XYZ file of C-alpha atoms in Angstrom:
50
model
C 7.026 -10.638 -32.764
C 6.040 -7.106 -33.565
C 7.829 -4.133 -32.068
C 4.879 -3.533 -29.759
C 4.988 -7.105 -28.465
C 8.730 -6.831 -27.917
C 8.277 -3.604 -25.961
C 5.518 -5.115 -23.844
C 7.586 -8.214 -23.065
C 10.673 -6.168 -22.246
C 8.687 -3.754 -20.085
C 7.109 -6.602 -18.124
C 10.518 -8.187 -17.564
C 11.877 -4.869 -16.299
C 8.947 -4.450 -13.910
C 9.442 -8.006 -12.601
C 13.149 -7.365 -12.085
C 12.444 -4.061 -10.345
C 9.924 -5.639 -7.977
C 12.365 -8.436 -7.125
C 15.042 -5.799 -6.517
C 12.735 -3.853 -4.191
C 11.752 -7.063 -2.375
C 15.440 -7.731 -1.854
C 15.956 -4.207 -0.532
C 13.151 -4.589 1.993
C 14.601 -7.914 3.189
C 18.014 -6.287 3.585
C 16.417 -3.363 5.421
C 15.020 -5.679 8.105
C 18.555 -6.799 8.936
C 20.480 -3.569 8.364
C 17.904 -0.829 8.909
C 20.200 1.479 10.904
C 22.960 1.206 8.300
C 20.619 1.948 5.414
C 19.027 4.828 7.320
C 22.465 6.322 7.936
C 23.218 6.183 4.213
C 19.797 7.527 3.224
C 18.713 4.277 1.575
C 15.597 3.482 3.584
C 13.295 0.797 2.217
C 10.609 3.376 1.398
C 12.917 5.081 -1.092
C 11.157 5.178 -4.442
C 13.044 4.097 -7.539
C 11.871 5.674 -10.789
C 11.190 3.094 -13.495
C 12.888 4.334 -16.626
């Protein structure tokens, strides 16, 4: 693989992991909304992709 292909594959994997993480957060938020709101971690919090 070239460096570009490696970067593309890694980037896609990171995006997939981030979307799964955010899906998990939204599921948690349905059950513990008040707790997350109290801590400032609402489900609409945006996470920068670095």
